[in-house]
Amino acid sequence: MQLIRRDTGVRILACTPSNAAADLLVERLAAAGLDSDKLYRLNAYSREVDVPEDVQSFSIIPGRAKLLAFRIILSTCSSAGMLQSLNVPVGHFSHIVVDEAAQAEEPLVMIPIFAFSDAYTNVILAGDPHQLGPVIKSPVAARNGLGKSFLRRLMLIREVYNLNTQIGKT
């Protein structure tokens, strides 16, 4: 909300690993004053039945011009890829926010980042790497490092984020 209120040019793609988390963000942003002219909840085409009633008004499929006019588009990380088929250009979003990033598998977090960021896009990963991490069911995937979230992996790189001095370099 601070970004939206500060600058009329801000366009945010906000993603979460789950529908429940994305729906909760819609509810909270609506309570903070965003209406369905500024906020769009992108759902997977297969998700028609279980969309909460208070989220439905934010989920009406718009035309392309209207889609590009939203200040915030909110989806799951995997559903964000649908925006490519809707011809949303790389660099359209000034900010890509991944909430609960510590719970998401690294490839999942990369969908919105690789699909829509350019050199001018601000990428924000929010979450607590000391809480629940990604749930990996494949032993092969776990052995190859997917049991650790992208956020956790970044925080372990001292050149990027120095936990000892609380000074970040990003």
XYZ file of N, CA, C and O in Angstrom:
680
model
N 0.824 -1.192 0.000
C 0.000 0.000 0.000
C 0.869 1.258 0.000
O 0.510 2.232 -0.625
N 2.005 1.199 0.691
C 2.882 2.365 0.721
C 3.395 2.694 -0.678
O 3.447 3.864 -1.058
N 3.761 1.692 -1.445
C 4.236 1.918 -2.807
C 3.144 2.523 -3.675
O 3.380 3.464 -4.432
N 1.953 1.986 -3.584
C 0.826 2.454 -4.394
C 0.483 3.903 -4.059
O 0.232 4.708 -4.943
N 0.476 4.223 -2.779
C 0.135 5.588 -2.361
C 1.223 6.593 -2.711
O 0.940 7.760 -2.956
N 2.472 6.143 -2.746
C 3.602 7.039 -2.975
C 3.778 7.444 -4.431
O 4.185 8.563 -4.724
N 3.474 6.526 -5.350
C 3.815 6.762 -6.749
C 2.732 6.195 -7.666
O 2.465 5.000 -7.645
N 2.135 7.053 -8.488
C 1.062 6.607 -9.383
C 1.562 5.723 -10.516
O 0.771 5.040 -11.158
N 2.867 5.693 -10.748
C 3.427 4.865 -11.810
C 3.763 3.440 -11.386
O 4.141 2.619 -12.215
N 3.604 3.142 -10.109
C 3.940 1.817 -9.602
C 2.941 0.783 -10.105
O 1.728 0.992 -10.054
N 3.476 -0.326 -10.613
C 2.683 -1.490 -11.020
C 3.311 -2.690 -10.329
O 4.515 -2.941 -10.478
N 2.508 -3.420 -9.564
C 3.028 -4.513 -8.746
C 2.428 -5.840 -9.178
O 1.213 -5.957 -9.339
N 3.293 -6.821 -9.343
C 2.875 -8.207 -9.472
C 3.195 -8.849 -8.134
O 4.364 -8.953 -7.750
N 2.169 -9.216 -7.382
C 2.353 -9.840 -6.070
C 1.979 -11.311 -6.184
O 0.899 -11.644 -6.667
N 2.883 -12.170 -5.763
C 2.673 -13.611 -5.900
C 2.895 -14.310 -4.563
O 3.668 -13.849 -3.729
N 2.214 -15.433 -4.413
C 2.367 -16.286 -3.240
C 2.448 -17.734 -3.711
O 2.056 -18.035 -4.838
N 2.922 -18.634 -2.857
C 2.970 -20.029 -3.270
C 1.594 -20.706 -3.308
O 1.426 -21.714 -3.983
N 0.594 -20.166 -2.602
C -0.698 -20.848 -2.506
C -1.870 -19.910 -2.771
O -1.773 -18.697 -2.577
N -2.989 -20.490 -3.186
C -4.214 -19.720 -3.387
C -4.703 -19.102 -2.085
O -5.169 -17.965 -2.069
N -4.607 -19.845 -0.988
C -5.078 -19.324 0.298
C -4.333 -18.046 0.675
O -4.945 -17.068 1.115
N -3.014 -18.038 0.494
C -2.224 -16.845 0.824
C -2.567 -15.687 -0.111
O -2.667 -14.539 0.320
N -2.763 -15.973 -1.400
C -3.108 -14.918 -2.366
C -4.486 -14.338 -2.048
O -4.680 -13.120 -2.085
N -5.446 -15.195 -1.717
C -6.786 -14.717 -1.366
C -6.744 -13.845 -0.118
O -7.424 -12.813 -0.043
N -5.939 -14.232 0.854
C -5.809 -13.447 2.077
C -5.228 -12.064 1.773
O -5.700 -11.052 2.308
N -4.245 -12.001 0.888
C -3.688 -10.699 0.511
C -4.735 -9.823 -0.170
O -4.791 -8.614 0.064
N -5.566 -10.414 -1.020
C -6.640 -9.647 -1.665
C -7.559 -9.069 -0.600
O -7.907 -7.881 -0.639
N -7.957 -9.897 0.346
C -8.859 -9.433 1.404
C -8.232 -8.283 2.199
O -8.897 -7.288 2.497
N -6.945 -8.402 2.516
C -6.276 -7.354 3.298
C -6.088 -6.069 2.493
O -6.228 -4.970 3.024
N -5.754 -6.196 1.221
C -5.596 -4.995 0.385
C -6.944 -4.311 0.148
O -7.014 -3.087 0.113
N -7.987 -5.094 0.011
C -9.325 -4.513 -0.135
C -9.721 -3.772 1.143
O -10.272 -2.662 1.086
N -9.421 -4.363 2.289
C -9.719 -3.712 3.570
C -8.916 -2.425 3.748
O -9.356 -1.500 4.427
N -7.740 -2.362 3.096
C -6.906 -1.156 3.178
C -7.334 -0.082 2.188
O -6.742 0.988 2.150
N -8.334 -0.381 1.368
C -8.880 0.648 0.488
C -8.747 0.418 -1.000
O -9.209 1.237 -1.789
N -8.118 -0.653 -1.433
C -8.028 -0.908 -2.873
C -9.327 -1.504 -3.381
O -9.898 -2.390 -2.747
N -9.777 -1.031 -4.518
C -10.995 -1.577 -5.106
C -10.658 -2.389 -6.356
O -9.497 -2.504 -6.746
N -11.685 -2.930 -6.990
C -11.473 -3.818 -8.138
C -11.039 -3.071 -9.394
O -10.764 -3.703 -10.411
N -10.945 -1.754 -9.345
C -10.374 -0.999 -10.461
C -8.844 -0.945 -10.379
O -8.180 -0.689 -11.374
N -8.305 -1.172 -9.187
C -6.853 -1.093 -8.989
C -6.213 -2.454 -8.727
O -5.024 -2.632 -8.971
N -6.993 -3.393 -8.212
C -6.477 -4.686 -7.787
C -7.170 -5.801 -8.559
O -8.395 -5.837 -8.647
N -6.364 -6.698 -9.127
C -6.905 -7.847 -9.859
C -6.326 -9.123 -9.286
O -5.112 -9.233 -9.098
N -7.186 -10.084 -9.009
C -6.767 -11.409 -8.523
C -6.828 -12.377 -9.701
O -7.882 -12.758 -10.165
N -5.659 -12.724 -10.221
C -5.548 -13.664 -11.329
C -5.609 -15.076 -10.769
O -4.790 -15.458 -9.940
N -6.591 -15.835 -11.216
C -6.742 -17.227 -10.800
C -6.426 -18.141 -11.971
O -6.639 -17.777 -13.126
N -5.982 -19.339 -11.664
C -5.801 -20.350 -12.706
C -7.157 -20.615 -13.350
O -8.201 -20.520 -12.691
N -7.149 -20.927 -14.639
C -8.402 -21.198 -15.339
C -9.173 -22.341 -14.694
O -10.399 -22.367 -14.717
N -8.456 -23.261 -14.082
C -9.094 -24.421 -13.459
C -9.731 -24.096 -12.105
O -10.458 -24.911 -11.555
N -9.500 -22.916 -11.584
C -10.006 -22.549 -10.253
C -11.264 -21.713 -10.375
O -11.244 -20.502 -10.318
N -12.382 -22.369 -10.517
C -13.651 -21.647 -10.629
C -14.536 -21.858 -9.417
O -15.328 -21.000 -9.067
N -14.406 -22.993 -8.769
C -15.347 -23.383 -7.732
C -15.008 -22.820 -6.360
O -15.871 -22.329 -5.652
N -13.749 -22.835 -5.969
C -13.384 -22.519 -4.586
C -12.869 -21.097 -4.366
O -12.196 -20.832 -3.390
N -13.209 -20.156 -5.245
C -12.801 -18.764 -5.038
C -13.713 -18.161 -3.968
O -14.932 -18.164 -4.116
N -13.133 -17.669 -2.862
C -13.964 -17.086 -1.801
C -14.840 -15.945 -2.327
O -14.444 -15.203 -3.231
N -16.010 -15.820 -1.745
C -16.986 -14.834 -2.211
C -16.436 -13.407 -2.199
O -16.651 -12.645 -3.136
N -15.692 -13.045 -1.149
C -15.169 -11.677 -1.064
C -13.982 -11.427 -2.001
O -13.533 -10.301 -2.142
N -13.497 -12.451 -2.675
C -12.408 -12.318 -3.643
C -12.951 -12.305 -5.073
O -12.304 -11.804 -5.990
N -14.159 -12.808 -5.269
C -14.723 -12.962 -6.611
C -14.809 -11.654 -7.388
O -14.531 -11.620 -8.585
N -15.165 -10.563 -6.732
C -15.295 -9.291 -7.452
C -13.949 -8.787 -7.981
O -13.894 -7.989 -8.912
N -12.849 -9.266 -7.402
C -11.511 -8.890 -7.855
C -10.988 -9.845 -8.934
O -9.892 -9.663 -9.423
N -11.781 -10.870 -9.256
C -11.326 -11.942 -10.141
C -12.012 -11.951 -11.501
O -11.865 -12.907 -12.254
N -12.779 -10.933 -11.814
C -13.474 -10.879 -13.102
C -12.438 -10.650 -14.202
O -11.651 -9.710 -14.138
N -12.442 -11.523 -15.189
C -11.420 -11.486 -16.233
C -11.584 -10.220 -17.080
O -12.617 -10.004 -17.696
N -10.536 -9.375 -17.121
C -10.608 -8.110 -17.862
C -10.081 -8.263 -19.290
O -9.457 -9.258 -19.639
N -10.297 -7.234 -20.097
C -9.636 -7.145 -21.390
C -8.182 -6.753 -21.180
O -7.777 -6.375 -20.077
N -7.377 -6.819 -22.238
C -5.948 -6.545 -22.106
C -5.661 -5.127 -21.617
O -4.807 -4.913 -20.758
N -6.372 -4.133 -22.160
C -6.133 -2.741 -21.748
C -6.408 -2.576 -20.257
O -5.627 -1.937 -19.541
N -7.474 -3.151 -19.774
C -7.812 -3.072 -18.355
C -6.773 -3.829 -17.516
O -6.351 -3.365 -16.460
N -6.335 -4.986 -18.026
C -5.327 -5.778 -17.323
C -4.065 -4.957 -17.091
O -3.500 -4.946 -16.003
N -3.621 -4.246 -18.104
C -2.405 -3.441 -17.997
C -2.596 -2.199 -17.125
O -1.622 -1.590 -16.690
N -3.843 -1.825 -16.846
C -4.121 -0.636 -16.041
C -4.164 -0.914 -14.540
O -4.095 0.016 -13.740
N -4.274 -2.175 -14.146
C -4.326 -2.481 -12.717
C -3.029 -2.063 -12.040
O -1.940 -2.221 -12.581
N -3.150 -1.548 -10.823
C -1.962 -1.173 -10.044
C -1.304 -2.412 -9.446
O -0.094 -2.481 -9.327
N -2.140 -3.377 -9.022
C -1.631 -4.617 -8.437
C -2.338 -5.794 -9.090
O -3.568 -5.826 -9.164
N -1.550 -6.743 -9.550
C -2.080 -8.029 -9.980
C -1.543 -9.047 -8.997
O -0.341 -9.107 -8.746
N -2.449 -9.825 -8.422
C -2.090 -10.778 -7.386
C -2.418 -12.178 -7.870
O -3.506 -12.422 -8.376
N -1.466 -13.093 -7.727
C -1.691 -14.475 -8.153
C -0.776 -15.410 -7.389
O 0.069 -14.964 -6.615
N -0.928 -16.696 -7.654
C 0.075 -17.626 -7.162
C 1.283 -17.492 -8.083
O 1.176 -16.969 -9.197
N 2.418 -17.973 -7.625
C 3.630 -17.904 -8.457
C 3.423 -18.657 -9.765
O 3.804 -18.173 -10.834
N 2.816 -19.823 -9.695
C 2.627 -20.619 -10.916
C 1.630 -19.974 -11.865
O 1.836 -19.987 -13.081
N 0.570 -19.383 -11.366
C -0.424 -18.743 -12.237
C 0.086 -17.455 -12.866
O -0.446 -17.000 -13.873
N 1.124 -16.858 -12.295
C 1.688 -15.634 -12.865
C 2.149 -15.859 -14.303
O 2.112 -14.945 -15.124
N 2.558 -17.073 -14.615
C 2.986 -17.387 -15.971
C 1.896 -17.179 -17.006
O 2.188 -16.958 -18.180
N 0.628 -17.220 -16.583
C -0.493 -16.988 -17.507
C -0.443 -15.584 -18.106
O -0.966 -15.364 -19.197
N 0.164 -14.658 -17.411
C 0.234 -13.287 -17.912
C 1.037 -13.194 -19.206
O 0.827 -12.283 -20.000
N 1.945 -14.132 -19.430
C 2.684 -14.144 -20.698
C 1.738 -14.406 -21.863
O 1.851 -13.751 -22.901
N 0.816 -15.337 -21.691
C -0.125 -15.623 -22.772
C -1.112 -14.475 -22.982
O -1.751 -14.386 -24.018
N -1.212 -13.585 -22.005
C -2.058 -12.398 -22.130
C -1.257 -11.190 -22.614
O -1.730 -10.062 -22.580
N -0.018 -11.444 -23.044
C 0.869 -10.442 -23.640
C 1.233 -9.287 -22.712
O 1.386 -8.147 -23.162
N 1.380 -9.588 -21.424
C 1.905 -8.582 -20.512
C 3.413 -8.529 -20.746
O 4.096 -9.538 -20.647
N 3.949 -7.382 -21.088
C 5.361 -7.315 -21.471
C 6.322 -7.402 -20.280
O 5.994 -7.012 -19.166
N 7.513 -7.885 -20.568
C 8.595 -7.875 -19.588
C 8.844 -6.415 -19.213
O 8.854 -5.535 -20.069
N 9.010 -6.154 -17.933
C 9.264 -4.795 -17.473
C 8.009 -3.991 -17.195
O 8.106 -2.849 -16.745
N 6.826 -4.569 -17.438
C 5.580 -3.837 -17.164
C 5.441 -3.519 -15.680
O 4.969 -2.450 -15.306
N 5.873 -4.437 -14.833
C 5.735 -4.253 -13.388
C 6.970 -3.554 -12.837
O 8.093 -3.953 -13.106
N 6.744 -2.516 -12.052
C 7.868 -1.842 -11.405
C 8.379 -2.663 -10.232
O 9.551 -2.567 -9.872
N 7.487 -3.481 -9.661
C 7.833 -4.305 -8.510
C 7.232 -5.698 -8.668
O 6.075 -5.827 -9.079
N 8.006 -6.699 -8.317
C 7.503 -8.065 -8.198
C 7.732 -8.458 -6.749
O 8.865 -8.449 -6.262
N 6.639 -8.763 -6.066
C 6.703 -9.124 -4.653
C 6.297 -10.583 -4.523
O 5.239 -10.981 -5.002
N 7.136 -11.375 -3.882
C 6.790 -12.761 -3.589
C 6.631 -12.866 -2.082
O 7.604 -12.744 -1.332
N 5.384 -13.027 -1.640
C 5.096 -13.171 -0.222
C 5.205 -14.646 0.148
O 4.946 -15.518 -0.678
N 5.577 -14.924 1.373
C 5.806 -16.301 1.830
C 6.880 -16.980 0.976
O 6.809 -18.173 0.688
N 7.876 -16.219 0.563
C 8.925 -16.730 -0.325
C 9.743 -17.838 0.322
O 10.310 -18.666 -0.378
N 9.797 -17.879 1.630
C 10.555 -18.926 2.303
C 9.861 -20.280 2.224
O 10.483 -21.305 2.446
N 8.569 -20.290 1.898
C 7.826 -21.545 1.788
C 7.785 -22.081 0.365
O 7.371 -23.205 0.130
N 8.184 -21.282 -0.598
C 8.060 -21.655 -2.007
C 9.322 -22.338 -2.515
O 10.434 -21.941 -2.181
N 9.119 -23.334 -3.366
C 10.254 -23.973 -4.022
C 10.905 -22.944 -4.951
O 10.237 -22.104 -5.533
N 12.211 -23.025 -5.094
C 12.944 -22.048 -5.896
C 12.419 -21.928 -7.327
O 12.222 -20.808 -7.811
N 12.158 -23.032 -8.048
C 11.642 -22.873 -9.423
C 10.304 -22.133 -9.474
O 10.045 -21.382 -10.408
N 9.485 -22.305 -8.447
C 8.186 -21.631 -8.394
C 8.371 -20.116 -8.275
O 7.698 -19.343 -8.960
N 9.298 -19.689 -7.442
C 9.577 -18.259 -7.256
C 10.128 -17.635 -8.538
O 9.909 -16.459 -8.825
N 10.832 -18.435 -9.322
C 11.451 -17.917 -10.545
C 10.441 -17.624 -11.658
O 10.747 -16.835 -12.555
N 9.256 -18.212 -11.601
C 8.269 -17.977 -12.673
C 7.969 -16.490 -12.831
O 8.178 -15.933 -13.908
N 7.496 -15.790 -11.798
C 7.225 -14.356 -12.006
C 8.486 -13.524 -12.231
O 8.466 -12.563 -13.002
N 9.582 -13.907 -11.583
C 10.809 -13.112 -11.697
C 11.386 -13.196 -13.107
O 11.666 -12.173 -13.737
N 11.568 -14.396 -13.623
C 12.145 -14.550 -14.962
C 11.196 -14.086 -16.055
O 11.629 -13.581 -17.077
N 9.905 -14.252 -15.843
C 8.940 -13.917 -16.894
C 8.724 -12.419 -17.049
O 8.452 -11.952 -18.156
N 8.862 -11.634 -15.963
C 8.433 -10.232 -16.042
C 9.424 -9.192 -15.560
O 9.159 -7.994 -15.665
N 10.563 -9.593 -15.029
C 11.487 -8.569 -14.550
C 12.501 -8.189 -15.625
O 12.851 -8.990 -16.483
N 12.914 -6.950 -15.546
C 14.024 -6.462 -16.366
C 14.990 -5.734 -15.433
O 14.850 -5.821 -14.210
N 15.916 -5.012 -15.970
C 16.940 -4.349 -15.150
C 16.353 -3.281 -14.225
O 17.000 -2.872 -13.264
N 15.131 -2.818 -14.490
C 14.531 -1.745 -13.705
C 13.477 -2.245 -12.720
O 12.890 -1.450 -11.987
N 13.221 -3.540 -12.696
C 12.193 -4.107 -11.826
C 12.765 -4.359 -10.435
O 13.834 -4.939 -10.287
N 12.044 -3.917 -9.424
C 12.410 -4.200 -8.033
C 11.792 -5.535 -7.646
O 10.577 -5.713 -7.782
N 12.603 -6.466 -7.170
C 12.112 -7.775 -6.742
C 12.212 -7.840 -5.228
O 13.286 -7.601 -4.656
N 11.091 -8.142 -4.593
C 11.021 -8.196 -3.133
C 10.589 -9.601 -2.729
O 9.521 -10.064 -3.127
N 11.431 -10.265 -1.947
C 11.101 -11.584 -1.407
C 10.783 -11.391 0.070
O 11.635 -10.907 0.822
N 9.567 -11.737 0.472
C 9.158 -11.568 1.863
C 8.851 -12.929 2.470
O 8.232 -13.776 1.838
N 9.309 -13.130 3.680
C 9.045 -14.389 4.364
C 10.083 -14.632 5.429
O 11.082 -13.925 5.523
N 9.848 -15.653 6.229
C 10.754 -15.995 7.314
C 11.431 -17.319 6.996
O 10.795 -18.369 7.053
N 12.724 -17.293 6.666
C 13.411 -18.528 6.304
C 13.608 -19.496 7.471
O 14.047 -20.615 7.281
N 13.251 -19.079 8.675
C 13.380 -19.955 9.838
C 12.067 -20.658 10.171
O 12.009 -21.413 11.130
N 11.024 -20.375 9.410
C 9.757 -21.080 9.597
C 9.652 -22.192 8.563
O 10.647 -22.634 8.006
N 8.458 -22.609 8.276
C 8.206 -23.701 7.343
C 8.843 -23.417 5.988
O 8.617 -22.373 5.381
N 9.677 -24.335 5.522
C 10.313 -24.212 4.217
C 9.478 -24.908 3.159
O 8.362 -25.358 3.419
N 10.022 -25.018 1.961
C 9.284 -25.688 0.894
C 9.071 -27.169 1.215
O 9.935 -27.807 1.827
N 7.927 -27.683 0.830
C 7.630 -29.100 1.016
C 8.040 -29.826 -0.259
O 7.435 -29.626 -1.309
N 9.082 -30.626 -0.162
C 9.617 -31.358 -1.311
C 9.353 -32.844 -1.081
O 9.816 -33.407 -0.099
N 8.610 -33.455 -1.983
C 8.266 -34.875 -1.833
C 9.234 -35.787 -2.575
O 9.318 -36.961 -2.277
N 9.958 -35.250 -3.515
C 10.881 -36.050 -4.302
C 12.253 -36.089 -3.632
O 12.883 -35.041 -3.439
N 12.752 -37.278 -3.305
C 14.093 -37.350 -2.722
C 15.172 -36.850 -3.674
O 16.162 -36.268 -3.235
N 14.977 -37.055 -4.963
C 15.949 -36.581 -5.953
C 15.992 -35.053 -5.938
O 17.072 -34.452 -5.923
N 14.842 -34.423 -5.915
C 14.793 -32.956 -5.866
C 15.416 -32.435 -4.576
O 16.168 -31.457 -4.591
N 15.127 -33.088 -3.471
C 15.695 -32.661 -2.186
C 17.219 -32.787 -2.196
O 17.918 -31.885 -1.726
N 17.749 -33.886 -2.742
C 19.212 -34.072 -2.803
C 19.871 -33.026 -3.693
O 21.036 -32.712 -3.532
N 19.117 -32.491 -4.630
C 19.681 -31.505 -5.561
C 19.393 -30.071 -5.146
O 19.460 -29.156 -5.963
N 19.066 -29.854 -3.886
C 18.992 -28.506 -3.345
C 17.640 -27.837 -3.338
O 17.526 -26.701 -2.900
N 16.583 -28.505 -3.794
C 15.280 -27.848 -3.831
C 14.557 -27.866 -2.487
O 13.474 -27.321 -2.373
N 15.163 -28.438 -1.480
C 14.581 -28.403 -0.146
C 14.816 -27.076 0.557
O 14.303 -26.833 1.635
N 15.578 -26.227 -0.066
C 15.899 -24.907 0.477
C 15.269 -23.867 -0.437
O 15.387 -23.931 -1.653
N 14.586 -22.899 0.140
C 13.955 -21.857 -0.674
C 15.004 -20.914 -1.258
O 16.136 -20.830 -0.760
N 14.630 -20.208 -2.306
C 15.497 -19.208 -2.916
C 15.860 -18.133 -1.883
O 17.011 -17.716 -1.778
N 14.885 -17.716 -1.089
C 15.125 -16.706 -0.062
C 16.184 -17.195 0.937
O 17.130 -16.472 1.253
N 16.046 -18.423 1.390
C 17.009 -18.972 2.343
C 18.401 -19.057 1.711
O 19.407 -18.710 2.337
N 18.444 -19.527 0.466
C 19.734 -19.649 -0.221
C 20.405 -18.288 -0.362
O 21.607 -18.131 -0.131
N 19.639 -17.248 -0.700
C 20.209 -15.902 -0.812
C 20.738 -15.403 0.523
O 21.797 -14.774 0.589
N 19.992 -15.692 1.575
C 20.409 -15.211 2.888
C 21.680 -15.891 3.377
O 22.386 -15.351 4.235
N 21.993 -17.053 2.843
C 23.199 -17.759 3.237
C 24.435 -17.288 2.469
O 25.549 -17.662 2.802
N 24.243 -16.455 1.457
C 25.370 -15.911 0.693
C 25.829 -14.631 1.384
O 25.175 -13.600 1.321
N 26.928 -14.679 2.057
C 27.384 -13.537 2.853
C 27.628 -12.282 2.022
O 27.499 -11.179 2.514
N 28.020 -12.445 0.761
C 28.266 -11.272 -0.076
C 26.973 -10.532 -0.424
O 26.985 -9.367 -0.779
N 25.865 -11.223 -0.343
C 24.576 -10.606 -0.664
C 23.910 -10.057 0.586
O 23.406 -8.953 0.610
N 23.930 -10.839 1.644
C 23.211 -10.442 2.860
C 24.043 -10.854 4.054
O 24.194 -12.035 4.344
N 24.619 -9.905 4.739
C 25.497 -10.198 5.856
C 24.700 -10.179 7.145
O 24.362 -9.128 7.667
N 24.393 -11.361 7.668
C 23.584 -11.467 8.885
C 24.304 -10.951 10.126
O 23.678 -10.516 11.076
N 25.630 -10.991 10.128
C 26.375 -10.573 11.306
C 26.303 -9.066 11.543
O 26.293 -8.617 12.671
N 26.287 -8.301 10.487
C 26.322 -6.854 10.665
C 24.986 -6.177 10.352
O 24.859 -4.972 10.491
N 23.999 -6.966 9.909
C 22.680 -6.426 9.546
C 22.764 -5.451 8.374
O 21.934 -4.582 8.210
N 23.820 -5.569 7.574
C 23.988 -4.684 6.432
C 23.817 -5.499 5.155
O 24.579 -6.427 4.893
N 22.803 -5.159 4.403
C 22.583 -5.844 3.132
C 23.222 -5.083 1.996
O 23.465 -3.885 2.076
N 23.523 -5.761 0.935
C 24.125 -5.132 -0.226
C 23.170 -5.108 -1.410
O 23.563 -4.869 -2.517
N 21.892 -5.388 -1.155
C 20.903 -5.362 -2.244
C 19.816 -4.396 -1.921
O 19.657 -3.970 -0.837
